[in-house]
C-alpha positions as a Markdown table, in Angstrom:
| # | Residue | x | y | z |
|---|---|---|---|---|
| 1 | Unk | 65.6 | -8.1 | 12.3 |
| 2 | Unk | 64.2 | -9.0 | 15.9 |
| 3 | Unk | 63.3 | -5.9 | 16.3 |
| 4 | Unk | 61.4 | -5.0 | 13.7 |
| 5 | Unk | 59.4 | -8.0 | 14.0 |
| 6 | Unk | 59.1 | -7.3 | 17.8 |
| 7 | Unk | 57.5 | -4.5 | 16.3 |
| 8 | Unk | 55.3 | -5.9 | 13.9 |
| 9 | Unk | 54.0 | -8.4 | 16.7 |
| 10 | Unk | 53.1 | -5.5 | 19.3 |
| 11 | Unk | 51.4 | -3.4 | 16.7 |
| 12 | Unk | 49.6 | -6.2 | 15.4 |
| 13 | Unk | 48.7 | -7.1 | 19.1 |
| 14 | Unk | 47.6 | -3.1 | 19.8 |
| 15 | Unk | 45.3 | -3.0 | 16.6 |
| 16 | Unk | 43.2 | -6.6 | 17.2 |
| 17 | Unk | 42.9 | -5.2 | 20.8 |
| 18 | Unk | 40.0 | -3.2 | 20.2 |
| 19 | Unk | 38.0 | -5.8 | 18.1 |
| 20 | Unk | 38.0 | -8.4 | 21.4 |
| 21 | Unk | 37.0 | -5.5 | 23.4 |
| 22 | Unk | 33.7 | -5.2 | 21.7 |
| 23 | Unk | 31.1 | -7.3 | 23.4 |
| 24 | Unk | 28.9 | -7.9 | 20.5 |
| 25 | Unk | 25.7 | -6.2 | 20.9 |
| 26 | Unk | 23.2 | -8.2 | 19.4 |
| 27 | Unk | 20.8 | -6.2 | 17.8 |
| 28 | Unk | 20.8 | -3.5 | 20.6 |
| 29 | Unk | 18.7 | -0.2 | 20.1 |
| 30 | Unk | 20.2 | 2.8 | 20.4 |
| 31 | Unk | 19.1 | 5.4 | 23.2 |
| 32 | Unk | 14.9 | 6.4 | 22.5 |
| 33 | Unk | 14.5 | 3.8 | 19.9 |
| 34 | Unk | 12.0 | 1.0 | 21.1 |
| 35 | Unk | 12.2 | -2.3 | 20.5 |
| 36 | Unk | 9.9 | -3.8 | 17.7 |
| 37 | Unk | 10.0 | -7.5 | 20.1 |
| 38 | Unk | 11.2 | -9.2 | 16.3 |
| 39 | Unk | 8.0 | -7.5 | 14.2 |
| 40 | Unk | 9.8 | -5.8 | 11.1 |
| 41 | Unk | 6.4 | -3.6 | 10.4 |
| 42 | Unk | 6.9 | -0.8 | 13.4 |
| 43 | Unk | 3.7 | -2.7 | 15.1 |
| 44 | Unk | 1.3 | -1.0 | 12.1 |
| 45 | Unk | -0.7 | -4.1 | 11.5 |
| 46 | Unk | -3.6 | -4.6 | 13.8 |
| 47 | Unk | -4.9 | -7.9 | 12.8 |
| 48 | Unk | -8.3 | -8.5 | 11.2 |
| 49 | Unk | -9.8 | -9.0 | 14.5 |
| 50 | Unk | -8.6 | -5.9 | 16.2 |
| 51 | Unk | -9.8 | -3.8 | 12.9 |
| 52 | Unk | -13.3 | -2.3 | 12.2 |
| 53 | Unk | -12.9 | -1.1 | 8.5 |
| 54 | Unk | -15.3 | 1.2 | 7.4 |
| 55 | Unk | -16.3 | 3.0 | 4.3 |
| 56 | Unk | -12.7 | 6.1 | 3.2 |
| 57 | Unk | -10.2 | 3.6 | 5.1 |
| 58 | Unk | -7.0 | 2.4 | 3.4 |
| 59 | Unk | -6.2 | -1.2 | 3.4 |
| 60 | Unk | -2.6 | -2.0 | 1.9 |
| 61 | Unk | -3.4 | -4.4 | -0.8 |
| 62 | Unk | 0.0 | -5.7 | -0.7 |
| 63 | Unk | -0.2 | -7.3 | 3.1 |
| 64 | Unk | -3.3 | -9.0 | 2.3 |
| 65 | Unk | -2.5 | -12.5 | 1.5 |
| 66 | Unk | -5.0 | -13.9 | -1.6 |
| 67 | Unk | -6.9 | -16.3 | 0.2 |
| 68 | Unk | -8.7 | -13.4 | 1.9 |
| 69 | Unk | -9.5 | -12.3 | -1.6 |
| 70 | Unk | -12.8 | -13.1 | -2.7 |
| 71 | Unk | -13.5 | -14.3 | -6.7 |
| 72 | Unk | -16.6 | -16.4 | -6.8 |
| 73 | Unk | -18.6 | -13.1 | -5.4 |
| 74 | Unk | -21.8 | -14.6 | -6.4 |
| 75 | Unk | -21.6 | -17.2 | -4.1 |
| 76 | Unk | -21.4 | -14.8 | -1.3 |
| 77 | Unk | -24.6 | -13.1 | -2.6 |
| 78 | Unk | -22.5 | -10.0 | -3.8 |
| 79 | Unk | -22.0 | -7.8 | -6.7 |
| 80 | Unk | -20.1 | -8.1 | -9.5 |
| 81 | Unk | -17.0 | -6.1 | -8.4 |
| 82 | Unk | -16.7 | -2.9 | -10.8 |
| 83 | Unk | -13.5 | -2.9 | -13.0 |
| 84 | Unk | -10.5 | -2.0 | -11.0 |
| 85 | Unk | -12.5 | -2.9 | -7.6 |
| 86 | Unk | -11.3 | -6.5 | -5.6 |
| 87 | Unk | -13.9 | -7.9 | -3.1 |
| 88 | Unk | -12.1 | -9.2 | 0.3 |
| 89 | Unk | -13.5 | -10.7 | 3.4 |
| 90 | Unk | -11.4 | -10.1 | 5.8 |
| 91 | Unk | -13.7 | -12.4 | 8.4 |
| 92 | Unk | -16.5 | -14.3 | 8.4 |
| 93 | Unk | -19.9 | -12.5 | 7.0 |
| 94 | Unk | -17.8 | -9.2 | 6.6 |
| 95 | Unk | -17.0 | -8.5 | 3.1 |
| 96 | Unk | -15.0 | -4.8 | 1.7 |
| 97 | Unk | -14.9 | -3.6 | -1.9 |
| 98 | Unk | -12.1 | -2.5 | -2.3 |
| 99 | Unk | -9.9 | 0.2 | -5.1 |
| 100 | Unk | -7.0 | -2.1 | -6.1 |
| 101 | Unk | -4.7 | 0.9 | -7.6 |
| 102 | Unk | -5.6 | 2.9 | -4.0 |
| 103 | Unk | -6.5 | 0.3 | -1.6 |
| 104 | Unk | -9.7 | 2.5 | -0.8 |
| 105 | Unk | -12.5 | 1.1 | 0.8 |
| 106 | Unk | -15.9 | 1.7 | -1.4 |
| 107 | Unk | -18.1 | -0.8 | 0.4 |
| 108 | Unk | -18.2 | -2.6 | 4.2 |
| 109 | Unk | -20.8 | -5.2 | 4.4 |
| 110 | Unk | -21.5 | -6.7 | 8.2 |
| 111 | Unk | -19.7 | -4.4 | 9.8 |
């Protein structure tokens, strides 16, 4: 009976080795991956500042939060938006019409 749980013991002991041997690697990046420095978008997103949109670019309607969207156009002096079609003003005095099913840029004012 000593034996067997002799046994037991050292191949318990020999199968929990290997799980202390691992030094926990923390979100490590395997070999040619770089590190995204805690951004979950791959770095994609270039700011509003850092962009200058012009008429055939692609804006991803999703990312842009509402506040940038723009609803009382005619207080900016603008068009009413045609159906389908979101004004957005990305920064001040610039303003894009934009395809909401495509997230095609129509128009670029001030740019």
């Amino acid at each position: 009976m000593k034996r067997q749980a002799l046994i037991t013991a050292a191949l318990l002991l020999a199968f929990t080795a290997p799980a202390f041997a691992d030094k926990g690697r923390k979100h490590e990046h395997p070999p040619g991956h770089t590190q995204a420095d805690g951004r979950h978008d791959n770095g994609r997103h270039l700011g509003w500042q850092k962009q200058a949109w012009k008429r055939g670019d692609r804006i991803v309607l999703v990312e842009v939060e509402p506040r940038y969207y723009i609803d009382d156009y005619r207080m900016y002096r603008l068009d009413a938006p045609p159906r389908g079609y979101r004004w957005i003003r990305p920064m001040d005095d610039r303003y894009l019409l934009v395809e909401v099913a495509t997230g095609l840029i129509v128009q670029a004012l001030g740019y």
